[in-house]
mmCIF file of C-alpha atoms in Angstrom:
data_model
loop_
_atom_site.group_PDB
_atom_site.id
_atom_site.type_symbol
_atom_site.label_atom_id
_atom_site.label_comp_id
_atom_site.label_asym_id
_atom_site.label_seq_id
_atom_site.Cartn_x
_atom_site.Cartn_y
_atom_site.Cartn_z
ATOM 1 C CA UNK A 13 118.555 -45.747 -108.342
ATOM 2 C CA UNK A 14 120.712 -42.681 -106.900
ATOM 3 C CA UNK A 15 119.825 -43.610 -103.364
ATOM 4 C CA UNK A 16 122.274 -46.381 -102.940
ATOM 5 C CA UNK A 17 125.039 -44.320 -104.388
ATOM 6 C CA UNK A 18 124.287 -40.982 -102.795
ATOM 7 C CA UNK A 19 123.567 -42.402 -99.536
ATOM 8 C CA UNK A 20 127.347 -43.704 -98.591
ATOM 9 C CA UNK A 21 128.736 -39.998 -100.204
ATOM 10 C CA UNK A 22 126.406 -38.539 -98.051
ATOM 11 C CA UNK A 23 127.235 -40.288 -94.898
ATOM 12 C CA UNK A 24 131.083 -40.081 -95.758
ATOM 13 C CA UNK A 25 130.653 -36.036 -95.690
ATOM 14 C CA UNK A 26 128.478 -35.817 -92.753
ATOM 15 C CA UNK A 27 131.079 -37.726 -90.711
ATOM 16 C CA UNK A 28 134.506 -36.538 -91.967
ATOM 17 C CA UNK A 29 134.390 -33.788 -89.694
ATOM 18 C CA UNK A 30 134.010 -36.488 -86.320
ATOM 19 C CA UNK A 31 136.528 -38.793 -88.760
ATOM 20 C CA UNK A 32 139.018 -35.524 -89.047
ATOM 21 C CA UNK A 33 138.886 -35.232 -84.772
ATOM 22 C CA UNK A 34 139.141 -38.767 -83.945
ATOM 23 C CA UNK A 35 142.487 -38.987 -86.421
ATOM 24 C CA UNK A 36 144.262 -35.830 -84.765
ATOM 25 C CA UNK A 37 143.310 -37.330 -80.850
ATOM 26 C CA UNK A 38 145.652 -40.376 -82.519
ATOM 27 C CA UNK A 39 148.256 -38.237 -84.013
ATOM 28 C CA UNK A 40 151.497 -37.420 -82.503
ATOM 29 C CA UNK A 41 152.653 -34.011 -81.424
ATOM 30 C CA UNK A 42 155.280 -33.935 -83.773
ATOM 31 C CA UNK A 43 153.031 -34.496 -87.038
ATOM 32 C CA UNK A 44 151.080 -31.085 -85.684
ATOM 33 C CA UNK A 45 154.816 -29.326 -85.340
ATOM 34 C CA UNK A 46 155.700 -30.405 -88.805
ATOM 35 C CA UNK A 47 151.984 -29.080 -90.223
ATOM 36 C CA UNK A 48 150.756 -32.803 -90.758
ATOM 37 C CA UNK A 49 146.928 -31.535 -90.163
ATOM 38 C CA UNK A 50 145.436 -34.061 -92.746
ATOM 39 C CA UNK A 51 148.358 -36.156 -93.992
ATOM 40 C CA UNK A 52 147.809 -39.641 -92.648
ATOM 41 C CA UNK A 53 149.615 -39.518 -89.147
ATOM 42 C CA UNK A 54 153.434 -40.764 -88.592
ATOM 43 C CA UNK A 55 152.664 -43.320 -86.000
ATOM 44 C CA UNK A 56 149.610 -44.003 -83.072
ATOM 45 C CA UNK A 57 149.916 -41.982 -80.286
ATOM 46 C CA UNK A 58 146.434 -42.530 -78.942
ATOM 47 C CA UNK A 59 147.089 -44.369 -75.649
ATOM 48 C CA UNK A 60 149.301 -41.255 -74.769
ATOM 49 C CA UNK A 61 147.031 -38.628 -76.015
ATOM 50 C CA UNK A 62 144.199 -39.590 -73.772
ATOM 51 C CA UNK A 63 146.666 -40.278 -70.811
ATOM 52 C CA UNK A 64 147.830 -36.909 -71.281
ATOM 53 C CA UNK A 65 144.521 -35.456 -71.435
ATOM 54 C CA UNK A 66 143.533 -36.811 -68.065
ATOM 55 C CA UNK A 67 146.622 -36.546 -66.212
ATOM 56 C CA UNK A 68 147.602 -33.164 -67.431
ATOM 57 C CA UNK A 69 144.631 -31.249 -67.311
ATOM 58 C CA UNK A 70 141.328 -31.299 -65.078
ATOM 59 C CA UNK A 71 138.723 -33.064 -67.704
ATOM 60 C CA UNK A 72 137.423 -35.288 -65.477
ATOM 61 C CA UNK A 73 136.091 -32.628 -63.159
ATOM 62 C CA UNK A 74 134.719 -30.910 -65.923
ATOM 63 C CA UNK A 75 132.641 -34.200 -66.981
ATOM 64 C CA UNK A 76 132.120 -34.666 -63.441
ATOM 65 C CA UNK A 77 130.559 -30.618 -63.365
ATOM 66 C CA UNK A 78 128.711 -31.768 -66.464
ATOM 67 C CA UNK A 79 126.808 -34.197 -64.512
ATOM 68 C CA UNK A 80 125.913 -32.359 -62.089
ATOM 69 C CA UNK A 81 124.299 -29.684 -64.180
ATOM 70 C CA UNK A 82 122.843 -32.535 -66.670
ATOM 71 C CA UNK A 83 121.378 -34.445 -64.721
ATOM 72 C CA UNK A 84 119.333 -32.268 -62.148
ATOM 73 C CA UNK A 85 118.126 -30.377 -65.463
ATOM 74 C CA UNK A 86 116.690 -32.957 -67.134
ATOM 75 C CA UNK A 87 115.091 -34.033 -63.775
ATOM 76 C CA UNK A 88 113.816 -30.993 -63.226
ATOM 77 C CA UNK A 89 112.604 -29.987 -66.864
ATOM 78 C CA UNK A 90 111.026 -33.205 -67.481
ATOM 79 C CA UNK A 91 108.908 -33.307 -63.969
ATOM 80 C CA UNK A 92 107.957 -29.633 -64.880
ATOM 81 C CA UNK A 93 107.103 -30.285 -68.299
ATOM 82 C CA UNK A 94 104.526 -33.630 -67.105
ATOM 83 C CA UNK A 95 102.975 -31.250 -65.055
ATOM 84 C CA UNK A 96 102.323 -27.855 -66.663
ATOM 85 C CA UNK A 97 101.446 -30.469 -69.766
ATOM 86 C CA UNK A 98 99.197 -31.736 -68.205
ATOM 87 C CA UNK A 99 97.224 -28.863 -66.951
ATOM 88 C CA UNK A 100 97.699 -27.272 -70.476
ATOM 89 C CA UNK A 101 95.910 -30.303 -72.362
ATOM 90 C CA UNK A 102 93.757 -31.536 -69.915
ATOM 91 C CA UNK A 103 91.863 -28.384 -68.488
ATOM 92 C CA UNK A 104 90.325 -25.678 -70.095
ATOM 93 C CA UNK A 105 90.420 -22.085 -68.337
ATOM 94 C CA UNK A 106 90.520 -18.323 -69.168
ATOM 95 C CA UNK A 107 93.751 -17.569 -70.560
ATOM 96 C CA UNK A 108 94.748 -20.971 -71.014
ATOM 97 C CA UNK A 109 95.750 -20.603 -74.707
ATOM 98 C CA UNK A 110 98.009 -17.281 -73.786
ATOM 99 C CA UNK A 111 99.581 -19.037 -71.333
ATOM 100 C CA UNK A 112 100.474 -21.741 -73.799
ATOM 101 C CA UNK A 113 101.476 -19.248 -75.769
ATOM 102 C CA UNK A 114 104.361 -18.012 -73.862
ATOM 103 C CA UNK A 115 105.831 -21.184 -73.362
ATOM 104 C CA UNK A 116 105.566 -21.712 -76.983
ATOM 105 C CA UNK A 117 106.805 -17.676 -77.842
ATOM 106 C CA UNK A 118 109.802 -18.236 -75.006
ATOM 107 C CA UNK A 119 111.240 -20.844 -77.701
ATOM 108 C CA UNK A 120 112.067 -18.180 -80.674
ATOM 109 C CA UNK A 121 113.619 -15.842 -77.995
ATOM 110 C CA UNK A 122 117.948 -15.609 -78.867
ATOM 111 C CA UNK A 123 119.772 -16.248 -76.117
ATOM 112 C CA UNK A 124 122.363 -13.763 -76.757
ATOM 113 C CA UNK A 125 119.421 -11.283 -76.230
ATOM 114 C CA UNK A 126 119.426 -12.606 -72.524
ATOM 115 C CA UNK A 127 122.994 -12.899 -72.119
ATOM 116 C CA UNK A 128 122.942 -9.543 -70.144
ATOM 117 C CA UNK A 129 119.669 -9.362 -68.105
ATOM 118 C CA UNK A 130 120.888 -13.296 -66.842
ATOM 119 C CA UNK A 131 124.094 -12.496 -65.848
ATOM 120 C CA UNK A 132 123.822 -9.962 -64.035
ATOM 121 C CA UNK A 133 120.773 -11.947 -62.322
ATOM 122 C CA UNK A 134 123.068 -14.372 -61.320
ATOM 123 C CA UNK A 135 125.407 -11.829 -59.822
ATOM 124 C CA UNK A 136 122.365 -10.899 -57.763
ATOM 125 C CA UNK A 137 121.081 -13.529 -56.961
ATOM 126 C CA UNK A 138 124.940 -14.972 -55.519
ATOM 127 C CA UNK A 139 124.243 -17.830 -58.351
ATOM 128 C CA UNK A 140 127.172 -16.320 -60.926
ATOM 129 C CA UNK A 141 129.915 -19.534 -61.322
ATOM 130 C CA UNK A 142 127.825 -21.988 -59.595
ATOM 131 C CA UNK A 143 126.593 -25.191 -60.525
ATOM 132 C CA UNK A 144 122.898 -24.487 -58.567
ATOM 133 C CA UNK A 145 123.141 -21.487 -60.947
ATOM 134 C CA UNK A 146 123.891 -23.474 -64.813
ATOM 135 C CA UNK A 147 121.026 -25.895 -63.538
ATOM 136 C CA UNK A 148 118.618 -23.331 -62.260
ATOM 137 C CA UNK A 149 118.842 -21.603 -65.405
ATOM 138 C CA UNK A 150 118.782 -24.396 -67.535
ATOM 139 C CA UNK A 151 115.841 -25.764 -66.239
ATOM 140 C CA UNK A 152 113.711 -22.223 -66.824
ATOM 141 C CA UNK A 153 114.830 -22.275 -70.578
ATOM 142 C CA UNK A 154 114.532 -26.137 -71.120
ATOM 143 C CA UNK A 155 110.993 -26.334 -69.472
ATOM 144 C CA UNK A 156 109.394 -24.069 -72.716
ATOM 145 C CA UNK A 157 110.517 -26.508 -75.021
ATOM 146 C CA UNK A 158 109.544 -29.623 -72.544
ATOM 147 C CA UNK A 159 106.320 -28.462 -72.107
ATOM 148 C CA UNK A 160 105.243 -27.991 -76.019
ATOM 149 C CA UNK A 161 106.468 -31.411 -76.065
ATOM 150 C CA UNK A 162 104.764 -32.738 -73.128
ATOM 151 C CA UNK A 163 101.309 -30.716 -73.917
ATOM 152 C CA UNK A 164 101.188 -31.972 -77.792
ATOM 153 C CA UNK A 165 101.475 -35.784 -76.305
ATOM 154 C CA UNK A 166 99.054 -35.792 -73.888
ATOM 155 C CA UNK A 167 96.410 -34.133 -76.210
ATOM 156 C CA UNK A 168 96.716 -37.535 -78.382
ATOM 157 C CA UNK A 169 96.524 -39.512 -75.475
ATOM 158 C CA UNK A 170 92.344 -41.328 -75.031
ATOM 159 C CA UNK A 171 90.542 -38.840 -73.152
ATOM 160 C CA UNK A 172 87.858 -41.128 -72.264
ATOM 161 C CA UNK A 173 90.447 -43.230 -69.646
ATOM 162 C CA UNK A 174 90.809 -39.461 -68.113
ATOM 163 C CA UNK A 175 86.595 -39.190 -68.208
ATOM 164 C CA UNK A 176 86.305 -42.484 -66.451
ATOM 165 C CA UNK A 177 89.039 -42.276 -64.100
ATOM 166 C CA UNK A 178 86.655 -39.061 -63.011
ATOM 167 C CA UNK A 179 83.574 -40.668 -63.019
ATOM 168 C CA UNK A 180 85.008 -43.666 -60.887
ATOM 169 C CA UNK A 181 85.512 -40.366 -58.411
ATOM 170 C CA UNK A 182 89.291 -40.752 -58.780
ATOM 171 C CA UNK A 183 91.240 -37.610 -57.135
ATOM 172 C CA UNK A 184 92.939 -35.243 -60.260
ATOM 173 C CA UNK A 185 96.148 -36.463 -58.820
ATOM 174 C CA UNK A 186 95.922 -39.887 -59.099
ATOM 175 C CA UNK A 187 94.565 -39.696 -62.341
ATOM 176 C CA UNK A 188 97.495 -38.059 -63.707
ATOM 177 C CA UNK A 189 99.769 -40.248 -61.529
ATOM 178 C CA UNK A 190 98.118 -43.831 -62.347
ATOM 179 C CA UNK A 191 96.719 -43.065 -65.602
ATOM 180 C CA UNK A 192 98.297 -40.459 -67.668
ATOM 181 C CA UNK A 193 101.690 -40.897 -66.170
ATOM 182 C CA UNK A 194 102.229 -44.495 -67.615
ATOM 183 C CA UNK A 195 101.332 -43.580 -71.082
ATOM 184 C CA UNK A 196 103.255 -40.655 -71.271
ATOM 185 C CA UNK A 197 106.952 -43.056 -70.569
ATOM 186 C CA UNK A 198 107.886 -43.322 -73.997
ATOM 187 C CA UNK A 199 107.589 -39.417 -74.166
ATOM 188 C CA UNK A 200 109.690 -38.961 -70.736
ATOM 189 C CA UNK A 201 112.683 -41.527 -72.014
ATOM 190 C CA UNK A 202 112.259 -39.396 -75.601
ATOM 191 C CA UNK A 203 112.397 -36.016 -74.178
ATOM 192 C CA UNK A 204 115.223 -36.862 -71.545
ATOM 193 C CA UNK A 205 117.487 -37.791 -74.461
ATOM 194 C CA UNK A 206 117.101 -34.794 -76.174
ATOM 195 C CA UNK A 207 117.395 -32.340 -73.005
ATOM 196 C CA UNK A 208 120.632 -34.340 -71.990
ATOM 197 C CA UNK A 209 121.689 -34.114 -75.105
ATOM 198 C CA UNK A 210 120.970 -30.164 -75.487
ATOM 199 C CA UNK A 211 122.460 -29.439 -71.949
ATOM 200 C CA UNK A 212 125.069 -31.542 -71.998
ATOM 201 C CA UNK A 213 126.501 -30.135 -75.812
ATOM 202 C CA UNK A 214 125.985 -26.303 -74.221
ATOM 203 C CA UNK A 215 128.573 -24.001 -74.910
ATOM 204 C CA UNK A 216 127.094 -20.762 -74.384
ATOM 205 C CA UNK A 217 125.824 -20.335 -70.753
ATOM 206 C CA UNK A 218 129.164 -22.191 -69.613
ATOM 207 C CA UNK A 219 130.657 -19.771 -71.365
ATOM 208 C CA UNK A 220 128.829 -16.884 -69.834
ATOM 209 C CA UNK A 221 127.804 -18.235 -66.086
ATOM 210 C CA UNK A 222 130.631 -19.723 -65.166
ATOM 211 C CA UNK A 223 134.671 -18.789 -64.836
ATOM 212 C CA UNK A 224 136.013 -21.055 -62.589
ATOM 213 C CA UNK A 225 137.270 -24.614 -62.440
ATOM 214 C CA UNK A 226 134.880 -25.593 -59.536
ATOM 215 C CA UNK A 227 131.256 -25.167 -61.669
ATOM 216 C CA UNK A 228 133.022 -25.564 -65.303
ATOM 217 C CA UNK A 229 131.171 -27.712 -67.744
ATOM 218 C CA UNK A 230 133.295 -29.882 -70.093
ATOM 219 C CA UNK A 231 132.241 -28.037 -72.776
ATOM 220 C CA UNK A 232 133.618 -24.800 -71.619
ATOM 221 C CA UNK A 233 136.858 -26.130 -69.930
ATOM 222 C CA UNK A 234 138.307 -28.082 -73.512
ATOM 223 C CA UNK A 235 139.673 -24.867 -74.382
ATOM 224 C CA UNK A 236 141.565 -24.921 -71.242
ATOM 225 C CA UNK A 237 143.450 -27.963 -72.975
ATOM 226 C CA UNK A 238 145.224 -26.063 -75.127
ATOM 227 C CA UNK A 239 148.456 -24.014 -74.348
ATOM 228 C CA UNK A 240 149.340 -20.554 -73.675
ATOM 229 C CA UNK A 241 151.534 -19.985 -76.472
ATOM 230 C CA UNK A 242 151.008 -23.774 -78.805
ATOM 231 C CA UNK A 243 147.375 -24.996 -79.417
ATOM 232 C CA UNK A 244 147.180 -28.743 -78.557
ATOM 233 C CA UNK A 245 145.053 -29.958 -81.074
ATOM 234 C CA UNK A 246 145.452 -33.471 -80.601
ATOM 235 C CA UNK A 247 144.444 -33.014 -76.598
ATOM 236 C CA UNK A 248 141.852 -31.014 -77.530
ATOM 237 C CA UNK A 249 140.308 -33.444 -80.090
ATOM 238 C CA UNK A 250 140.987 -36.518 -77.629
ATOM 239 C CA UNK A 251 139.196 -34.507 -74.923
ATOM 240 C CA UNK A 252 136.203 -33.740 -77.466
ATOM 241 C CA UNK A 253 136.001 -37.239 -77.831
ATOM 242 C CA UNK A 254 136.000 -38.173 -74.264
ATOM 243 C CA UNK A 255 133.160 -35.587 -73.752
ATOM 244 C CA UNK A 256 130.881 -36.800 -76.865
ATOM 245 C CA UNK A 257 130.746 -40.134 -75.088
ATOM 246 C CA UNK A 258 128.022 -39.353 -72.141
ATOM 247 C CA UNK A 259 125.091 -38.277 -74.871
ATOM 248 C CA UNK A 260 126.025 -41.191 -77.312
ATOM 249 C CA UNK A 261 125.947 -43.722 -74.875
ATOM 250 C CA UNK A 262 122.960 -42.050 -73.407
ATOM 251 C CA UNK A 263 121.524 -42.447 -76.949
ATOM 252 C CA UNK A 264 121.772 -46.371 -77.245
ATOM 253 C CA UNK A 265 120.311 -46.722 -73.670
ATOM 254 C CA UNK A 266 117.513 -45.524 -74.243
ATOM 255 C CA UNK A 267 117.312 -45.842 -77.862
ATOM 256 C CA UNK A 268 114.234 -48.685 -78.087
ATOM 257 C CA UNK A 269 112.835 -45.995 -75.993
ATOM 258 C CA UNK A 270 113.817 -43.134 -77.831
ATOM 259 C CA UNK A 271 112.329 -44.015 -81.279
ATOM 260 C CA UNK A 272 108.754 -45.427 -80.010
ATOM 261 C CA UNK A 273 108.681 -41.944 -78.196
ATOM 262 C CA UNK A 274 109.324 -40.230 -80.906
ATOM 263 C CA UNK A 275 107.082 -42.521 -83.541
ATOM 264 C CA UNK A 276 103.798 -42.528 -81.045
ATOM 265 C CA UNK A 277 103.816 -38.763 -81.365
ATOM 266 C CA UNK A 278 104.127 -39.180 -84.737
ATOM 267 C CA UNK A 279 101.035 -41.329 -85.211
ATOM 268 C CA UNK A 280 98.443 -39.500 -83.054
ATOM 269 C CA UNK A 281 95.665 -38.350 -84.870
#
């Protein structure tokens, strides 16, 4: 009886704080002036808020910067993940369960605890305020997670298809190329949601790896929106906006995909 009812409330405060961005990116500059933060704006200046955004400040090679660090990562991750997964669920050697183990036990480790010993391995390494460096470095902390992921799936998966494919005297490779690779799509299109999703939102490493414009992530370079001396909240908020779009759209691509990833891990036994 108190679903119906909570439900909506519930829904209404998860989303006024997306509701609260997307009416500031429409307000005029002079409602923020006059302290109209949560009135109900003066008039619509969307059209010239999001003009502004792109012509006055360098977003779009920010989410052009995002890309390129998105994209290879979940690439990379992803083709790691199938991999090591594989070898985790499928074979059984010495030390196999430790081994496991540290991908599982790099998971709980803070980043802020590696903020230091990653920095100044960048510097190092010549990777400091690259893009090669964000992705590289993405891709070693997002694999940990991927392979969990990838290792629980491919335990549920009919072992006797693998036991066949074997007796038939089919080569290791092609068995996990023509017969475990196929069933393991929905998990692939579930997992590259989430990593683009989990990349793309990243705050912290862009924050730490990178300084200038050329290897900037959007995430990092909305602050750069604002002013020296006046914070421009309504360029900020369009920008936010502009730079939630990738992962939602990415979302409802692949969102048949997505849920029946998601559900089939659910259901194995």
């Amino acid at each position: 009886m108190a679903y119906p009812l909570l439900l909506p409330i519930a829904l209404i405060v998860w989303l006024l704080p997306l509701i609260g961005v997307a009416v500031t990116s429409v307000r005029p500059v002079a409602d923020l002036a006059a302290g109209n933060y949560f009135g109900l704006p003066s008039g619509f200046a969307g059209v010239e808020n999001y003009t502004a955004v792109f012509r006055d400040s360098p977003i779009g090679l920010y989410i052009l910067n995002s890309f390129k660090v998105t994209v290879p990562t979940v690439i990379g991750a992803v083709a790691l993940s199938c991999l090591s997964g594989f070898a985790l669920a499928v074979y059984r050697f010495r030390g196999g369960t430790v081994l496991f183990f540290l991908f599982v036990a790099g998971n709980f480790i803070p980043f802020q605890i590696l903020m230091v010993p990653v920095r100044d391995l960048t510097l190092s390494m010549g990777l400091y305020d690259t893009v090669t460096g964000l992705v590289l470095f993405h891709v070693a902390f997002q694999t940990g997670f991927c392979t969990l992921f990838m290792r629980n799936f491919i335990v549920g998966l009919p072992f006797a298809l693998i036991e066949a494919a074997r007796v038939e005297g089919v080569s290791e490779w092609r068995i996990f190329r023509f017969v475990v690779l196929p069933l393991m799509r929905p998990a692939i299109a579930a997992l590259s949601v989430l990593i683009f999703t989990f990349v793309w939102n990243d705050y912290f490493w862009a924050t730490v790896l990178v300084q200038g414009q050329q290897a900037m992530p959007v995430t990092a370079g909305l602050y750069s929106l604002n002013g020296q001396w006046v914070a421009a909240w309504h360029l900020v908020s369009a920008g936010s906006l502009v730079a939630a779009l990738p992962p939602v759209a990415m979302f409802f691509l692949m969102q048949r995909h997505f849920i029946a990833g998601l559900t089939l891990g659910a259901t194995k036994g």
